[in-house]
CSV table of C-alpha atoms and ligand atoms in Angstrom, one decimal:
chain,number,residue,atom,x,y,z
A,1,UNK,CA,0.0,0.0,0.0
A,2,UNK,CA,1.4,3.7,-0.9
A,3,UNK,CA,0.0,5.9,1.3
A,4,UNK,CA,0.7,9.8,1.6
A,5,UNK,CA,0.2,11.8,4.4
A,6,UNK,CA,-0.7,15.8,3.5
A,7,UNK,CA,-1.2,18.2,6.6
A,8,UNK,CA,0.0,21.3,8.5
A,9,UNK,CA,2.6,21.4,10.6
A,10,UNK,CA,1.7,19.7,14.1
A,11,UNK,CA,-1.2,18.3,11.9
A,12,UNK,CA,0.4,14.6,13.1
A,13,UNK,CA,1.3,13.7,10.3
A,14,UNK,CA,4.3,11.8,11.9
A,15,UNK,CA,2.4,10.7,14.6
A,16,UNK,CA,0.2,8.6,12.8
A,17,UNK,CA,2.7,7.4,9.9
A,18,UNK,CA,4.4,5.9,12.7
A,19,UNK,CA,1.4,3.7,13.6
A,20,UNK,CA,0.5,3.2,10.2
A,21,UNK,CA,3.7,1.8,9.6
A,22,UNK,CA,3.8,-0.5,12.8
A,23,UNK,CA,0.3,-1.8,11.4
A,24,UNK,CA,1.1,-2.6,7.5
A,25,UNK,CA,4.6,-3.5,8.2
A,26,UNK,CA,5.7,-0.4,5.0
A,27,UNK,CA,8.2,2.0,5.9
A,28,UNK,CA,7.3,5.5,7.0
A,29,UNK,CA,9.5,8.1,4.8
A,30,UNK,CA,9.6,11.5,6.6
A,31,UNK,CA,11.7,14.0,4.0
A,32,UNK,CA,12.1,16.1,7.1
A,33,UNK,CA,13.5,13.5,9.3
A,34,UNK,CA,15.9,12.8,6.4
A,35,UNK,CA,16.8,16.2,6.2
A,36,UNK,CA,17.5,16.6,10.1
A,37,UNK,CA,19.6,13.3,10.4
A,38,UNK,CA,21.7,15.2,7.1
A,39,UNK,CA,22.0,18.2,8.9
A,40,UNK,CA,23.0,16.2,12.1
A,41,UNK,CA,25.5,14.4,10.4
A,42,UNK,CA,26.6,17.6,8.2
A,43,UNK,CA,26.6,16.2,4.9
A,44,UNK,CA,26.2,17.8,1.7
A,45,UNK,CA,22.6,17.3,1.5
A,46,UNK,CA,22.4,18.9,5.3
A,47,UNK,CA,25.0,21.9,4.5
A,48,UNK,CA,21.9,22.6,1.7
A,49,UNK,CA,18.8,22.5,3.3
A,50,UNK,CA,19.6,24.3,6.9
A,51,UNK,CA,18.9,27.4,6.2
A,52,UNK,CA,16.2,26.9,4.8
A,53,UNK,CA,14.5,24.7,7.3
A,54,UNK,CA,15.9,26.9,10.2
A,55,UNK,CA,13.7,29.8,8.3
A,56,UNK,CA,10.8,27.7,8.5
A,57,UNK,CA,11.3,28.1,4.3
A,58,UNK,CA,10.8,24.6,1.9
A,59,UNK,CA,14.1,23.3,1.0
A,60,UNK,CA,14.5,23.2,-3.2
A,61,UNK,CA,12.5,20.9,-4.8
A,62,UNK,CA,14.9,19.4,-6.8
A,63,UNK,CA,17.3,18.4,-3.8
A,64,UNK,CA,13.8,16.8,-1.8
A,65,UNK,CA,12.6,15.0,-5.0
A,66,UNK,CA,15.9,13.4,-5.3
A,67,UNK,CA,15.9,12.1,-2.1
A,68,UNK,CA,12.7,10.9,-2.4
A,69,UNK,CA,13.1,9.0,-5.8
A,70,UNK,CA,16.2,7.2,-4.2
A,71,UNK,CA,14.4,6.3,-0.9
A,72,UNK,CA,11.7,4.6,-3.2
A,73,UNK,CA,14.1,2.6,-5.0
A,74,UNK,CA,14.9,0.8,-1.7
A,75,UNK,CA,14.0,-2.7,-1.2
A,76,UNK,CA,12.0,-2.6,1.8
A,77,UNK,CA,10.0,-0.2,-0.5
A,78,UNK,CA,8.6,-2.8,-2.4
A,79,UNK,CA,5.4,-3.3,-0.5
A,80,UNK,CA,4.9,-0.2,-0.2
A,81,UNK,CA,5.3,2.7,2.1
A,82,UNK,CA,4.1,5.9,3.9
A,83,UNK,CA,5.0,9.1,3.0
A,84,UNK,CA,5.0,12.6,5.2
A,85,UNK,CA,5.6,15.5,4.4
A,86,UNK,CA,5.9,15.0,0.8
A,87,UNK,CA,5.1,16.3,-1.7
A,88,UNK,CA,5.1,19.4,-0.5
A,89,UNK,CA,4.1,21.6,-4.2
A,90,UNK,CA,2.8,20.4,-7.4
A,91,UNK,CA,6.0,20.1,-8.9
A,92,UNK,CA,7.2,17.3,-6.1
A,93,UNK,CA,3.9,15.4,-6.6
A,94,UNK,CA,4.0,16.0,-10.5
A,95,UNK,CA,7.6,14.5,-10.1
A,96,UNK,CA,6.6,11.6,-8.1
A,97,UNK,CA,3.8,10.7,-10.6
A,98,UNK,CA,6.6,10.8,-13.1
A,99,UNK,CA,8.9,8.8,-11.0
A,100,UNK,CA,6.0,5.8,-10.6
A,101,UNK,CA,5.1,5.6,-14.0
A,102,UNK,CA,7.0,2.7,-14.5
A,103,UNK,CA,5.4,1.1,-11.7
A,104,UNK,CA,2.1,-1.0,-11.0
A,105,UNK,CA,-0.7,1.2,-9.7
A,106,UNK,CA,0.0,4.1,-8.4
A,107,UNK,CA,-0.4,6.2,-4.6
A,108,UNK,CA,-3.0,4.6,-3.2
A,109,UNK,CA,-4.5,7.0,-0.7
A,110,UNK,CA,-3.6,10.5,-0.4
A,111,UNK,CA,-4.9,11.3,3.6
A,112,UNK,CA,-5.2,15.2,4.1
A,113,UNK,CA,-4.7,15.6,8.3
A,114,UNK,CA,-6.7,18.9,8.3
A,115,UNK,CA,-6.6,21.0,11.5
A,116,UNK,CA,-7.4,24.0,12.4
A,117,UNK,CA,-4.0,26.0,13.0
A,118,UNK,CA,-4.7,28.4,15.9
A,119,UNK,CA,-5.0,24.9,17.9
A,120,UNK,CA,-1.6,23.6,16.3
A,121,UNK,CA,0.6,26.1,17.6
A,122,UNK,CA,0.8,24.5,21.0
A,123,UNK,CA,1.0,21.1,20.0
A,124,UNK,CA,4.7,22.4,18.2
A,125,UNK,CA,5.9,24.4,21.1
A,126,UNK,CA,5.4,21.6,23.5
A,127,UNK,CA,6.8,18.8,21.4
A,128,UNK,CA,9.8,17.2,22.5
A,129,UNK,CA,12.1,14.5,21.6
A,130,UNK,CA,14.5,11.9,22.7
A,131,UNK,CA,18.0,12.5,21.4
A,132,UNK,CA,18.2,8.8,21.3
A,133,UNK,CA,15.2,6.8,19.9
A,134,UNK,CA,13.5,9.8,18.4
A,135,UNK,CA,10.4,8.8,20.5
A,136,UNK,CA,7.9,12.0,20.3
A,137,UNK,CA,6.6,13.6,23.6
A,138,UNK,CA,4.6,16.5,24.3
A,139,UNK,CA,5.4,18.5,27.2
A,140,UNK,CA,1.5,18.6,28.1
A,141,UNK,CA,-0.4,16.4,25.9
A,142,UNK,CA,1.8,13.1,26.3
A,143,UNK,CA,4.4,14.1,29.0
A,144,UNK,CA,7.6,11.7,29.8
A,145,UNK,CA,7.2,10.2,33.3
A,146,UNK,CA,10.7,12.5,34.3
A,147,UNK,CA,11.1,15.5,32.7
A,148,UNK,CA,13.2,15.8,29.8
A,149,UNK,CA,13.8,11.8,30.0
A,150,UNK,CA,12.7,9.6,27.4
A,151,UNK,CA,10.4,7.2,29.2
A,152,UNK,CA,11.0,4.3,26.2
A,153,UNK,CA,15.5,4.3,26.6
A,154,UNK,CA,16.2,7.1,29.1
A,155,UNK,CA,17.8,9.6,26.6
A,156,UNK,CA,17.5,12.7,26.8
A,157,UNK,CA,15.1,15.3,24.8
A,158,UNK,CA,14.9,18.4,22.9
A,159,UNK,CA,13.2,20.5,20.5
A,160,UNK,CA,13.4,21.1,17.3
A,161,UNK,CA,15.2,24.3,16.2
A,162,UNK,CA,11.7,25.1,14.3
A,163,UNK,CA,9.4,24.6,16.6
A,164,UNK,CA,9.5,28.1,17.8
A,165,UNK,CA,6.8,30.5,17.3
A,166,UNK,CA,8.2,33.0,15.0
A,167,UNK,CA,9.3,29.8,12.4
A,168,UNK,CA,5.9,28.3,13.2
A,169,UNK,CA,4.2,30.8,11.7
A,170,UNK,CA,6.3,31.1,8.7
A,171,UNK,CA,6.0,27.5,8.1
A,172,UNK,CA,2.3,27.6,8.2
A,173,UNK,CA,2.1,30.1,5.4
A,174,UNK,CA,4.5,28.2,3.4
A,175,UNK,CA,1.9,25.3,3.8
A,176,UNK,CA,-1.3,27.5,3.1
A,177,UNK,CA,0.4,28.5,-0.2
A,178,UNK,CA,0.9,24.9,-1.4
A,179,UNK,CA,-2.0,23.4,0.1
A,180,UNK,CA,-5.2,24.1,-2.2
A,181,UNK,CA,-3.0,23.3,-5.1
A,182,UNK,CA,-1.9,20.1,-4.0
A,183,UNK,CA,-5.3,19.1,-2.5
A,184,UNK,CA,-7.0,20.1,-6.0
A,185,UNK,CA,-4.1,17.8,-7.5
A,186,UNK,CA,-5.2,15.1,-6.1
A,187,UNK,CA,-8.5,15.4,-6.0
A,188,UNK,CA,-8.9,15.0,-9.7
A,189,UNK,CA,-7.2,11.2,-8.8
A,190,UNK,CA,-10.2,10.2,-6.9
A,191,UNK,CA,-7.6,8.7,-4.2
A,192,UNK,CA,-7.9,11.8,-1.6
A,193,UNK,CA,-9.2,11.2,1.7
A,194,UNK,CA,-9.9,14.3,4.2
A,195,UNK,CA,-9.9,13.5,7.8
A,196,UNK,CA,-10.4,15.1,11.2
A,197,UNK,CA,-6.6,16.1,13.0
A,198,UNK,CA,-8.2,18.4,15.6
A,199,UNK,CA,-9.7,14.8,17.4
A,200,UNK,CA,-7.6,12.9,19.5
A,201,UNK,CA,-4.9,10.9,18.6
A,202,UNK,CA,-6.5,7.4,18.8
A,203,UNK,CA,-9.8,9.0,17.1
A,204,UNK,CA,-7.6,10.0,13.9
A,205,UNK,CA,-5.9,6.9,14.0
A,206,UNK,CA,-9.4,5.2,13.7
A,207,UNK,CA,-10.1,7.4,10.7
A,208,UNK,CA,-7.2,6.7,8.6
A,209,UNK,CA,-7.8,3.3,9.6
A,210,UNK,CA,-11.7,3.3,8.4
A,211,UNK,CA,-9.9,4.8,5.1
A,212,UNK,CA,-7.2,2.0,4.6
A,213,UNK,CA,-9.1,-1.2,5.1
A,214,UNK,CA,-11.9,-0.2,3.2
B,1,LIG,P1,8.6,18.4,8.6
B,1,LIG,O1,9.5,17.7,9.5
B,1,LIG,O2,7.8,17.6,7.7
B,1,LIG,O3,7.6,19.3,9.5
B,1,LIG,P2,6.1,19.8,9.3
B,1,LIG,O4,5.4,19.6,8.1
B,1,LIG,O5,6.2,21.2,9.7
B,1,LIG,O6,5.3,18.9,10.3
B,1,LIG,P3,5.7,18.5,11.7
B,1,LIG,O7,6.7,17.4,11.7
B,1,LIG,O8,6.1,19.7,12.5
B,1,LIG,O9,4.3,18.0,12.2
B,1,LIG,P4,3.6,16.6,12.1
B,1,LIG,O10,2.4,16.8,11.2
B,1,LIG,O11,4.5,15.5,11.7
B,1,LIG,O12,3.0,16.4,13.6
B,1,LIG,P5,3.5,15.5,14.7
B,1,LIG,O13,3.0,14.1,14.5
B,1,LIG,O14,5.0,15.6,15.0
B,1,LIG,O15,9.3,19.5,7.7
B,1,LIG,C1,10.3,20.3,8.4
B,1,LIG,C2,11.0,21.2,7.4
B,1,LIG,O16,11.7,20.3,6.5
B,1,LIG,C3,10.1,22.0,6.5
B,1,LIG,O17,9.8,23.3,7.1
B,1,LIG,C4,11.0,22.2,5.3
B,1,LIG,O18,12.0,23.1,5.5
B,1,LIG,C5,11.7,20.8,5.2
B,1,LIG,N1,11.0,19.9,4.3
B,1,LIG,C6,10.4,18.7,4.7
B,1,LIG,N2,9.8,18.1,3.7
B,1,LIG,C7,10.0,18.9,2.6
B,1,LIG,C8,9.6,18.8,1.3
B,1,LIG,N3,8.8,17.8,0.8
B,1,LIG,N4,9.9,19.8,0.4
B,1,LIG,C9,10.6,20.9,0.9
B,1,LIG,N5,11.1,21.0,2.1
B,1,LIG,C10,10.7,20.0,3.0
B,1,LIG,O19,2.7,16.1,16.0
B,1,LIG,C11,3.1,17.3,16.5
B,1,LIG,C12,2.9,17.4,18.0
B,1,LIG,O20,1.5,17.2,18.3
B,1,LIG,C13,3.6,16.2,18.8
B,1,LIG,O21,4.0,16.7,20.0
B,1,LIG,C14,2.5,15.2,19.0
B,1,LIG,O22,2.7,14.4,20.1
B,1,LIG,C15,1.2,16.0,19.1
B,1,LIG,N6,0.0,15.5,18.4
B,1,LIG,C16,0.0,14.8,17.2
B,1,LIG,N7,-1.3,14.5,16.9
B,1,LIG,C17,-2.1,15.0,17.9
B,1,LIG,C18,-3.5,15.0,18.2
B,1,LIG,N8,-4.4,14.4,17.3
B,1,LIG,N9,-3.9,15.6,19.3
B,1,LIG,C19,-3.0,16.2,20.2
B,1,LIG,N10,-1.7,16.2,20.0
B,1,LIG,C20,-1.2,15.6,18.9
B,2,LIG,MG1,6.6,15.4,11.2
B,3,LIG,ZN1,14.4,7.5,23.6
């Protein structure tokens, strides 16, 4: 199953591709978890994209699409996958179309987390996570027994360098500009599903679940 996860930021987008993935048993593919661990690790591809993501700003597309073409051709790929956070503007998705031409069937469900952004602000000032396993926290919604302690492996957490208000905002108006385009994109594919991201965790997860086992 190829599944691809659209939403604002704090939308939980990588909240529930991670229990989408532990369900189907398909890889989740965050293009900005790939571009943190290359900043992290200062390669080429990180030395590109920083400023941009500090700014709250979309890295090129031509760098993320590359990625993303790559991480496809991966063999634990093959049965499929989750993607979040791409694409990001019609000329990522028109370049992933491209890219799965070759390729049986196409996305199969397009899942737009919609959610009302006044309510999202908080959710991405209290996130924090573990250094370690990556494990997500919030500091009021899903708080680690010790503070600042990963409750899963003990390591120690953070936040992310975007995550504060003034690049919040910015990031949420990069997303407005791209996000009737893409959503009228795939509309016209019949495979988009809108569901509810202000509910609960567990309740969205139900959607997307209604949605994939239909
Ligand atoms: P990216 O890492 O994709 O960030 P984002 O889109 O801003 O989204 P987030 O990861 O912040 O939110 P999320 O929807 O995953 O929410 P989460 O589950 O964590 O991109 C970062 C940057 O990388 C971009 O700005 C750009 O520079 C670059 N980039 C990435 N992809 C790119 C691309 N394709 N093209 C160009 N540039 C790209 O949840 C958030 C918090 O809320 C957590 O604390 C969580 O516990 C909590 N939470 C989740 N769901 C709920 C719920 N239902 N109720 C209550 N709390 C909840
Ligand atoms: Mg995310
Ligand atoms: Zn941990």
């Amino acid at each position: 199953m190829r599944i691809i996860l659209l939403g604002p930021p704090g939308a939980g987008k990588g909240t529930q591709a991670k229990i989408i993935s532990e369900r189907f048993g398909i890889p989740q593919i965050s293009t900005g978890d790939i571009l943190r661990k290359a900043i992290q690790e200062q390669t080429d591809l990180g030395r590109r994209a920083k400023a941009f993501m500090d700014n709250g700003q979309l890295v090129p597309d031509d760098l993320v699409t590359g990625i993303v073409h790559d991480r496809l051709a991966e063999p634990d790929c093959s049965r499929g996958y989750i993607l979040d956070g791409f694409p990001r503007t019609l000329a990522q998705a028109e370049a992933l179309t491209e890219s799965l031409k070759g390729q049986r069937g196409g996305i199969d469900f397009v899942i737009d987390i919609r959610a009302d952004l006044s309510r999202l602000v908080k959710r991405l000032t209290g996130r924090r996570l573990c250094k370690n396993c990556q494990q997500m926290y919030h500091e009021e919604f899903n708080p680690t027994k010790m503070k600042g302690v990963c409750d899963k492996c003990g390591g120690e957490l953070y936040q992310r360098e975007d995550d504060t208000e003034e690049t919040i905002v910015r990031r949420f108006d990069v997303y407005e500009s791209q996000a009737r385009a893409l959503e009228s994109f795939y509309a016209s594919s019949g495979k988009y599903r809108p569901v509810n991201g202000d509910l609960p965790v567990d309740q969205v997860t139900r959607e997307v679940f209604a949605i994939l086992n239909h």
